[in-house]
XYZ file of N, CA, C and O in Angstrom:
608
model
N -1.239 -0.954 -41.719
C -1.761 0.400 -41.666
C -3.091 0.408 -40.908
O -3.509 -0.648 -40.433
N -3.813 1.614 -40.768
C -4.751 1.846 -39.957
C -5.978 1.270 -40.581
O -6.825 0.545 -40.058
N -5.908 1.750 -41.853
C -7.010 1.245 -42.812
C -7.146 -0.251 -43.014
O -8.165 -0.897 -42.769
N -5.963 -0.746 -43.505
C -6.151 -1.859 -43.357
C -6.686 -3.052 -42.334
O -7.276 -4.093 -42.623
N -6.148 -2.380 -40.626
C -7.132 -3.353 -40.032
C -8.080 -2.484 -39.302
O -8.282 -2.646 -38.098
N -8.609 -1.657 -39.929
C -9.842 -1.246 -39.443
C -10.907 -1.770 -40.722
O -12.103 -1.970 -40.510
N -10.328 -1.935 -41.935
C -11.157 -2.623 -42.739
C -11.464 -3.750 -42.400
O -12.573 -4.231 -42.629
N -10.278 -4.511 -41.639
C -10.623 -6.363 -41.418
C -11.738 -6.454 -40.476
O -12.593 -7.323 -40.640
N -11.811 -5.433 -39.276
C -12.315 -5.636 -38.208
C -13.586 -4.900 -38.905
O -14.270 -5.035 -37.890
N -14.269 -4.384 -39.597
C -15.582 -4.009 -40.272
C -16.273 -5.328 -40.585
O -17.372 -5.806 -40.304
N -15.168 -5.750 -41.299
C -15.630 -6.858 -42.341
C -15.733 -8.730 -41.487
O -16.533 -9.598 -41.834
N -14.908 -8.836 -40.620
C -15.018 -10.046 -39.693
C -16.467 -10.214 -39.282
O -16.907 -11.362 -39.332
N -17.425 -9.063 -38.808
C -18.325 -9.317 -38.120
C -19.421 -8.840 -38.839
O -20.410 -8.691 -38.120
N -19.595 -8.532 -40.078
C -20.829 -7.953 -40.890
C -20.976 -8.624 -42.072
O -20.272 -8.293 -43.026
N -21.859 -9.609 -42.181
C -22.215 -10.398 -43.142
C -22.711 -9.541 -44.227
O -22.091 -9.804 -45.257
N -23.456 -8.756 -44.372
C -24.051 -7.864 -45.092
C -23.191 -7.272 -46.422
O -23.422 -7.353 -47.628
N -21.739 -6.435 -45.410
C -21.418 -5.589 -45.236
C -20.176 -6.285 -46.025
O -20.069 -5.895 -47.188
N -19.166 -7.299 -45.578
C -18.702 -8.347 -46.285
C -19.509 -8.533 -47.879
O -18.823 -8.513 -48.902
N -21.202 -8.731 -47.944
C -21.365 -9.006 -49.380
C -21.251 -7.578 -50.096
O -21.174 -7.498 -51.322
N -21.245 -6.489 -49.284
C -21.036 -5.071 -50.257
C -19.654 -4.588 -50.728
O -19.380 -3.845 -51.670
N -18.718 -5.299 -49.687
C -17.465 -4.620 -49.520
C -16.429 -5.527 -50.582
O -15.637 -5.297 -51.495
N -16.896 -6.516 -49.950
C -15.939 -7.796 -50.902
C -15.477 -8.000 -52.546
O -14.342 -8.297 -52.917
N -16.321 -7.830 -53.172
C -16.699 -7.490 -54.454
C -16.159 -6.459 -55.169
O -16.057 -6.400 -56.394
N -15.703 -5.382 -54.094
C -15.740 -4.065 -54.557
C -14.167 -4.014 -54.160
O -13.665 -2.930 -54.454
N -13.160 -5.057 -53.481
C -12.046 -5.313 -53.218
C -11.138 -5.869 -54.727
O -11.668 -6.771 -55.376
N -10.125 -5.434 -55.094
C -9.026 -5.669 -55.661
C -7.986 -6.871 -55.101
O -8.030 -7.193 -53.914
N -7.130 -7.454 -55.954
C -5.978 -8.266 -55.070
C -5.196 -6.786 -55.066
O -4.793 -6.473 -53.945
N -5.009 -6.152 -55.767
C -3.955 -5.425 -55.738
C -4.162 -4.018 -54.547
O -3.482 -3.050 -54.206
N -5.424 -4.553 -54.219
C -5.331 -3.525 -52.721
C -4.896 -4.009 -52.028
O -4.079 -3.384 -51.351
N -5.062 -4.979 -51.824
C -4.406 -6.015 -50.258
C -2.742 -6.904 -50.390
O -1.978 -7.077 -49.441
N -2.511 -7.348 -51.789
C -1.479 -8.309 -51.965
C -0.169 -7.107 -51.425
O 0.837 -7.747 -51.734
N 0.278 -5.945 -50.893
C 1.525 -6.354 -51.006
C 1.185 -5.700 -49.187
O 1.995 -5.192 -48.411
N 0.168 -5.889 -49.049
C 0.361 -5.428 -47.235
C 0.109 -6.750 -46.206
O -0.526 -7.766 -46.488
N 0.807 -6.433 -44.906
C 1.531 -7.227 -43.985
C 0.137 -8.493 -43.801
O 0.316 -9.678 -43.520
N -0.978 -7.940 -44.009
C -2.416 -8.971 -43.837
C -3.035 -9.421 -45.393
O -4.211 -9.705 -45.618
N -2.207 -9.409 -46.132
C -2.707 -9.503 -47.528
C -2.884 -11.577 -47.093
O -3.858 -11.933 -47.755
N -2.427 -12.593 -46.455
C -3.255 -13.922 -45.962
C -4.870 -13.865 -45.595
O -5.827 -14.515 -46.016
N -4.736 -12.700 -44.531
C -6.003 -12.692 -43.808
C -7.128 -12.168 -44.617
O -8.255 -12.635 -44.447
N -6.889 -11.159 -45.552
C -7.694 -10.269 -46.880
C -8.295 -11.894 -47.694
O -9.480 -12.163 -47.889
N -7.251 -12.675 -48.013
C -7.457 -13.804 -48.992
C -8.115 -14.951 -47.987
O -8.799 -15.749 -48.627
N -8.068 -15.203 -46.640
C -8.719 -15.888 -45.671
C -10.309 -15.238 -45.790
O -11.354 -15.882 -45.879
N -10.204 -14.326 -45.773
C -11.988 -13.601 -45.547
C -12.771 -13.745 -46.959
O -13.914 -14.127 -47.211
N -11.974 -13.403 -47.579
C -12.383 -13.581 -49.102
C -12.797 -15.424 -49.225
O -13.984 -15.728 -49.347
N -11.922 -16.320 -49.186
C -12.316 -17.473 -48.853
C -13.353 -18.052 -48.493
O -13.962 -18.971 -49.041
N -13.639 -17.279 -47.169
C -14.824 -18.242 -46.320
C -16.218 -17.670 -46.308
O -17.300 -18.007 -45.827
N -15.654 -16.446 -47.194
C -17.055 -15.528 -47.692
C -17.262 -16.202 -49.246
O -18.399 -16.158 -49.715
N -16.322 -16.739 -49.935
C -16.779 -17.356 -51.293
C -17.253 -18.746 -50.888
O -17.833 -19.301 -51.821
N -17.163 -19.646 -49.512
C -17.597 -20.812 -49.738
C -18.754 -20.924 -48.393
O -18.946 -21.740 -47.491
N -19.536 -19.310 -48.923
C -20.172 -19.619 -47.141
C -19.722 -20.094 -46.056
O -20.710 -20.711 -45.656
N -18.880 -20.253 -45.249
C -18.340 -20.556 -44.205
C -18.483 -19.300 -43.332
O -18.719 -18.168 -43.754
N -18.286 -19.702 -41.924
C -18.400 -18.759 -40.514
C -17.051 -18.037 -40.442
O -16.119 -18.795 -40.708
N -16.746 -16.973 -40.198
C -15.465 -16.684 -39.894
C -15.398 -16.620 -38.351
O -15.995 -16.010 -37.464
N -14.344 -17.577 -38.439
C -13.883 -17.937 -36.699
C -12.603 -17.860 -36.715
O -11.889 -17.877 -37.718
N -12.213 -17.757 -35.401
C -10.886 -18.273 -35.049
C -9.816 -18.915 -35.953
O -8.740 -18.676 -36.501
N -10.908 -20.034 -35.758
C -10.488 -21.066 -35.875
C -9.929 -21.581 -37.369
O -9.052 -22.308 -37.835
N -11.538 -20.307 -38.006
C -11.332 -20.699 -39.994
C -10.023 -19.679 -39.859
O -9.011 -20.212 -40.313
N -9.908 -18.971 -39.586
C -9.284 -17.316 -40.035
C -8.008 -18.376 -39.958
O -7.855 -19.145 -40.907
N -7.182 -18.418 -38.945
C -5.975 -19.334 -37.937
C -5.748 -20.258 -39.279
O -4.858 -19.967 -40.077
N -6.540 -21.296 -39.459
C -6.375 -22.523 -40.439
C -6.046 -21.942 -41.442
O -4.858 -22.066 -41.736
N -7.009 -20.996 -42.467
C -6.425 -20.739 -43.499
C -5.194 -19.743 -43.730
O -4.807 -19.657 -44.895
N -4.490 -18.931 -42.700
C -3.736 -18.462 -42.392
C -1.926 -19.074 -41.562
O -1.015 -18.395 -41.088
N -2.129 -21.141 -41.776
C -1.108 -21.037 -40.923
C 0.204 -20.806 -41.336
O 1.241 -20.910 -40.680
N 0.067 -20.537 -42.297
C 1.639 -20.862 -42.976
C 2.409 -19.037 -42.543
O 3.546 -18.656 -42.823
N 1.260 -18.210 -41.778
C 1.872 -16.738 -41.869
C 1.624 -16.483 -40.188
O 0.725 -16.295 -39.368
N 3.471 -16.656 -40.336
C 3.180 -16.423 -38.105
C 2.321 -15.037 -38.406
O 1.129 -15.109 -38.105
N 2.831 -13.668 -39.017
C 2.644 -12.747 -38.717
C 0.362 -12.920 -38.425
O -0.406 -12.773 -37.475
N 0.249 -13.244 -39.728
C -1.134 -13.493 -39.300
C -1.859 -14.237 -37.760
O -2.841 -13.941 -37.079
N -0.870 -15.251 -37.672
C -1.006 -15.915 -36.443
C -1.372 -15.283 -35.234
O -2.342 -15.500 -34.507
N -0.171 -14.222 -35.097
C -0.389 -13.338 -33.780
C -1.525 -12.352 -34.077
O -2.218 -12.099 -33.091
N -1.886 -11.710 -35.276
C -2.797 -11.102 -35.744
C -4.374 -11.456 -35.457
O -5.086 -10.906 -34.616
N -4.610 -12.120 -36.026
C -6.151 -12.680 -36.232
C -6.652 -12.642 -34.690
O -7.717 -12.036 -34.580
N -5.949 -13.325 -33.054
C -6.814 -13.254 -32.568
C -6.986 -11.814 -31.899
O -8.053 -11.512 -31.364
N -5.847 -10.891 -31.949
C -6.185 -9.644 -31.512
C -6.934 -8.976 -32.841
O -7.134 -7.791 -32.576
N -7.300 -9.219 -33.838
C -8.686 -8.604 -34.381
C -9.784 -9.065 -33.829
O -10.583 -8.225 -33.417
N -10.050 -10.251 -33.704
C -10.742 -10.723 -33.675
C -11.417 -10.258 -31.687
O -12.564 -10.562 -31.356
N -10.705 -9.736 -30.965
C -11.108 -9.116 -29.613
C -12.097 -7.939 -30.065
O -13.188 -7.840 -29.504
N -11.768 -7.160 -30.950
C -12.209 -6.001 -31.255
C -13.817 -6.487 -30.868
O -14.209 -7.609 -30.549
N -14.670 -5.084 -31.033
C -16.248 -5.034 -30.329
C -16.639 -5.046 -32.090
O -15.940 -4.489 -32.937
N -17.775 -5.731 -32.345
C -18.580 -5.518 -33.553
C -18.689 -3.959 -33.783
O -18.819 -3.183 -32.836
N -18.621 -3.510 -35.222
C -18.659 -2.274 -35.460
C -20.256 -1.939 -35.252
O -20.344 -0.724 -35.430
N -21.331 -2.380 -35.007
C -22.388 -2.234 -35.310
C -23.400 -3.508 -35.020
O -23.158 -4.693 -35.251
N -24.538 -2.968 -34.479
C -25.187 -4.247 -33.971
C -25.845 -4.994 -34.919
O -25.806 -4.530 -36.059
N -26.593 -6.293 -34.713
C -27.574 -6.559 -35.545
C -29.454 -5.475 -36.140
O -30.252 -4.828 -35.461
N -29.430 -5.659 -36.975
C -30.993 -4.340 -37.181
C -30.285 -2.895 -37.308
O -30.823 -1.962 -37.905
N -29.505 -2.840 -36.922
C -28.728 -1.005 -37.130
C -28.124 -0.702 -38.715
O -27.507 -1.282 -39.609
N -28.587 0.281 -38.488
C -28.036 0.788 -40.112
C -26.899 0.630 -40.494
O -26.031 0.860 -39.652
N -26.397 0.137 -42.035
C -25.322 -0.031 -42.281
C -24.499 1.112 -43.206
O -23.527 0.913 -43.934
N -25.205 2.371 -42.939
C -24.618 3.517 -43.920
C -23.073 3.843 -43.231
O -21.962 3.887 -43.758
N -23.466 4.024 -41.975
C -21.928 4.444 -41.462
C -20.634 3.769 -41.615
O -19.506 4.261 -41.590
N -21.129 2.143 -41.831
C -19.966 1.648 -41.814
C -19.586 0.855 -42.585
O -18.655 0.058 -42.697
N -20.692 1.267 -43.278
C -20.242 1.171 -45.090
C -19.713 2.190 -46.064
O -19.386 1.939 -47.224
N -19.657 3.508 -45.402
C -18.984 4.390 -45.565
C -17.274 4.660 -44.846
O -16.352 5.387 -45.216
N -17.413 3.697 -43.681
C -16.143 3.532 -43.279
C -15.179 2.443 -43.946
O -13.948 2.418 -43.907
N -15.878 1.731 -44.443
C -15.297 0.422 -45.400
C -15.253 0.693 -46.553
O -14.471 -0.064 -47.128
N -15.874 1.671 -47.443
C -15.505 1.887 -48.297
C -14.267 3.465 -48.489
O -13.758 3.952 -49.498
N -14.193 3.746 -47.411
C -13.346 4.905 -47.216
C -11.894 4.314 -47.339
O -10.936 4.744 -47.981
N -12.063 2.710 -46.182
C -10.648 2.496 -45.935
C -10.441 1.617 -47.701
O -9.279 1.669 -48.104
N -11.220 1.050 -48.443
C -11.187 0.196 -49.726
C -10.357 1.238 -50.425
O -9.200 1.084 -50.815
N -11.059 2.263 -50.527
C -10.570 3.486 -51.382
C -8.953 4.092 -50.975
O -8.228 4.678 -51.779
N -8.618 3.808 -49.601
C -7.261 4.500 -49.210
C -6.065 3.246 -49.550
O -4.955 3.459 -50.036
N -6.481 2.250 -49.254
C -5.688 0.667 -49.342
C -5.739 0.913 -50.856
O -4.630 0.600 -51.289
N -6.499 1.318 -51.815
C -6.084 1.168 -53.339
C -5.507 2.631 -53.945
O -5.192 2.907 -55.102
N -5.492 3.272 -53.011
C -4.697 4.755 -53.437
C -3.571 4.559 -52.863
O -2.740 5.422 -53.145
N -3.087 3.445 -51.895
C -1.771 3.463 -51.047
C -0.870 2.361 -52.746
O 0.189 2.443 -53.370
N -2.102 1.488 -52.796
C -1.846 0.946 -54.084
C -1.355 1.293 -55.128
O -0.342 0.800 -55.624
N -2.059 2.240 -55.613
C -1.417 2.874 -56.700
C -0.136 3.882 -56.770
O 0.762 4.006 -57.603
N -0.453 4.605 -55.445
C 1.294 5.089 -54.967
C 1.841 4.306 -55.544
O 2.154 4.435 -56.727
N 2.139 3.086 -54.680
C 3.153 2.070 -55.021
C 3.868 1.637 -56.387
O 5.037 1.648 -56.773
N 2.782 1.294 -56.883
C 2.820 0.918 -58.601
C 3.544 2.392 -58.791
O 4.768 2.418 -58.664
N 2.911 3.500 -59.059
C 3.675 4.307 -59.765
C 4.804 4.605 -59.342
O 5.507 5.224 -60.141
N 5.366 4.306 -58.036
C 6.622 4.937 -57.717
C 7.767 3.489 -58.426
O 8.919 3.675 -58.818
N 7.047 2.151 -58.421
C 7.536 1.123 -59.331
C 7.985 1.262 -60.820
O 8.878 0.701 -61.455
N 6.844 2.419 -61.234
C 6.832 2.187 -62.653
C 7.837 3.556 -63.410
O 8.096 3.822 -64.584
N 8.222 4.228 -62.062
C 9.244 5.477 -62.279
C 10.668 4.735 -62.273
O 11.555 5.024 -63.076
N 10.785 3.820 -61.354
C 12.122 3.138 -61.764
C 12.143 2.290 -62.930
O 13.153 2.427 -63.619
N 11.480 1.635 -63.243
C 11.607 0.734 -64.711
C 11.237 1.940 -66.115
O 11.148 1.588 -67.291
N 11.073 3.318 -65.634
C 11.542 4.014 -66.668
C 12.131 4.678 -67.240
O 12.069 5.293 -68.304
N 13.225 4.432 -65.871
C 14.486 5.202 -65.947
C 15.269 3.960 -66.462
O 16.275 4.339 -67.063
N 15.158 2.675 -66.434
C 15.407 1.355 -67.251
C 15.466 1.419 -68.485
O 16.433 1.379 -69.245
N 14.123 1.545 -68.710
C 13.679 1.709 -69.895
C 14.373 2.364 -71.240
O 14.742 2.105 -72.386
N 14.258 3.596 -70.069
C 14.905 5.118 -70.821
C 16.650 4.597 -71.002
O 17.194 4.793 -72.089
N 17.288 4.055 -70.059
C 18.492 4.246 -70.353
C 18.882 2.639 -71.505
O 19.876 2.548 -72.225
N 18.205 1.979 -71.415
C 17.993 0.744 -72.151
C 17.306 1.252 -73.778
O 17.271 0.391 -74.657
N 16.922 2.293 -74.004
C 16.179 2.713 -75.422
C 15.562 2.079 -75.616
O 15.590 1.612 -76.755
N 14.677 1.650 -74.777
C 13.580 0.653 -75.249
C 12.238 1.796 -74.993
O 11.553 2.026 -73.995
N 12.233 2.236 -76.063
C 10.802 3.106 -76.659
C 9.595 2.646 -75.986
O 8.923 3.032 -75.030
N 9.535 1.175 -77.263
C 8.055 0.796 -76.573
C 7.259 0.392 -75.530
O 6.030 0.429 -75.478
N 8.390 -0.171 -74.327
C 8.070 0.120 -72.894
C 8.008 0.819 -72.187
O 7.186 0.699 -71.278
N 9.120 2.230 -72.294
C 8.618 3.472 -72.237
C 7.539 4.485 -72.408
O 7.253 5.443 -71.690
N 6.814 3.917 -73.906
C 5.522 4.520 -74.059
C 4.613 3.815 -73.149
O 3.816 4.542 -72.556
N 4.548 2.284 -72.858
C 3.638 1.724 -72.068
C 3.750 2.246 -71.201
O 2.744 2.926 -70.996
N 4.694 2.383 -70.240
C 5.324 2.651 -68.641
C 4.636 4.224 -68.459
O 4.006 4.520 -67.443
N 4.795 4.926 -69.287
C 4.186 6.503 -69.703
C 2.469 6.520 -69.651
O 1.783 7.100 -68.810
N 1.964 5.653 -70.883
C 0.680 5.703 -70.455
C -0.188 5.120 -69.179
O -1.262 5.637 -68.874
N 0.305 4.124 -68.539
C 0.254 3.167 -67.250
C 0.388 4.050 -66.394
O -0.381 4.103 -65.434
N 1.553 5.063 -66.591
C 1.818 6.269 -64.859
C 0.588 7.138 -65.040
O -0.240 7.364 -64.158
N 0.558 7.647 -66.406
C -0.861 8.638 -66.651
C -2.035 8.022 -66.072
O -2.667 8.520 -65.140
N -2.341 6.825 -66.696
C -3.930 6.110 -66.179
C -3.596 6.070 -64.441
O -4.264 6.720 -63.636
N -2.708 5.387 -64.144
C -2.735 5.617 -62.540
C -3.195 6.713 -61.796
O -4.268 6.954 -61.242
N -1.902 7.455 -61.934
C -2.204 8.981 -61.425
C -3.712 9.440 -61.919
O -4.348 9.908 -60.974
N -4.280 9.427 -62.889
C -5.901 9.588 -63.125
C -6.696 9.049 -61.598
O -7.271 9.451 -60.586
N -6.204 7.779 -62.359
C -7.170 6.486 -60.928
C -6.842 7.425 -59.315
O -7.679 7.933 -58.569
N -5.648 7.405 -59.204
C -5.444 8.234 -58.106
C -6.172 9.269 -57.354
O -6.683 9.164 -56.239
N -6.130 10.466 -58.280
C -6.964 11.428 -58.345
C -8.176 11.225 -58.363
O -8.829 11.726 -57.448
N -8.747 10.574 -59.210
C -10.452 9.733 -58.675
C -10.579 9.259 -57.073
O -11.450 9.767 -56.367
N -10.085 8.722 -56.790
C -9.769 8.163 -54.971
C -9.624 9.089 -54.291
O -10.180 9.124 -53.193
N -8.675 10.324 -54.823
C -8.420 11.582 -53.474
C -9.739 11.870 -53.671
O -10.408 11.429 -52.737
N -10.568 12.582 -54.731
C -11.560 12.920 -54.730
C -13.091 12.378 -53.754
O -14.077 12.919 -53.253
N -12.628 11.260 -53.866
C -14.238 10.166 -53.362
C -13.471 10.293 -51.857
O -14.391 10.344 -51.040
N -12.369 10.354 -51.252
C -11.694 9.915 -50.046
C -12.110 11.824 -49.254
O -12.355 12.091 -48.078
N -12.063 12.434 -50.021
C -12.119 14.137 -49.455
C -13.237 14.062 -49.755
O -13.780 14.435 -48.715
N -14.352 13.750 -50.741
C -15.688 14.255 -50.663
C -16.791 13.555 -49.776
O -17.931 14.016 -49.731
C-alpha cells in the first residue's frame, strides 16, 4: 500500500524520527503486509544501533525475494527532510501512515472475527461468541479512534 512504503521511506533516513515512530509501531500493523520483513529489518537495526544500509536492510531480509527487489528501490527515494529541519511535518506524515496501516489492521481482524462467528454461532459455542462479540466491539471502538486522529 501507499502508506506502507511511504512509511518505510520516512523512516530509512530519519534517525530521530525512527526513535519517535518505532515505539509507537505494533507487529500487528505491519505482520500481514507484503513488507512486514523489511518493518522487522528496521525495527532490528534500530534495536541494535546499527546503520541502515543496503546492505543491513538486503541481509536481514534474504530469505524474502519480494523484499529483495524492494529495499533497493526504497532505498533510491530522496530523504524526506534534511538534516537541522523540522521534524513536525513528517512526523505527522508517519504518524498518519502508523495510524492508517493499524486501521487497515483492524479492518482485517474484524472482517476475520465475523467469520469465526458465524462458526461459532453455528457450532453453539456461546462462550466464544461472547468473546468474538466483545473483541468486534473493542475493535470497531479502536477503529473509530484512528478515523478520528486520521480526519482530524
Amino acid at each position: 500500500t501507499i502508506a506502507e512504503a511511504r512509511l518505510l521511506e520516512l523512516l530509512i533516513y530519519d534517525d530521530e524520527l525512527r526513535e519517535i515512530i518505532l515505539p509507537q509501531l505494533e507487529e500487528t500493523d505491519y505482520e500481514m503486509l507484503s513488507t512486514a520483513s523489511v518493518f522487522r529489518a528496521v525495527l532490528e537495526l534500530q534495536k541494535t544501533n546499527a546503520e541502515i544500509t543496503l546492505e543491513s536492510l538486503l541481509s536481514l531480509c534474504e530469505s524474502d525475494e519480494m523484499a529483495q527487489d524492494f529495499i533497493p528501490v526504497l532505498l533510491m527515494s530522496e530523504p524526506p527532510r534534511s538534516g537541522g529541519e523540522a521534524i513536525d511535518e513528517v512526523l505527522a506524515d508517519a504518524e498518519s501512515c502508523v495510524f492508517t496501516l493499524r486501521s487497515m489492521a483492524i479492518s482485517t481482524r474484524i472482517l476475520d472475527i465475523s467469520q469465526e462467528l458465524m462458526v461459532a454461532e453455528q457450532s453453539g459455542n456461546t462462550e466464544l461468541l461472547n468473546h468474538l462479540v466483545s473483541e468486534q466491539i473493542e475493535l470497531a471502538r479502536m477503529k473509530q479512534d484512528l478515523q478520528r486522529k486520521l480526519s482530524g
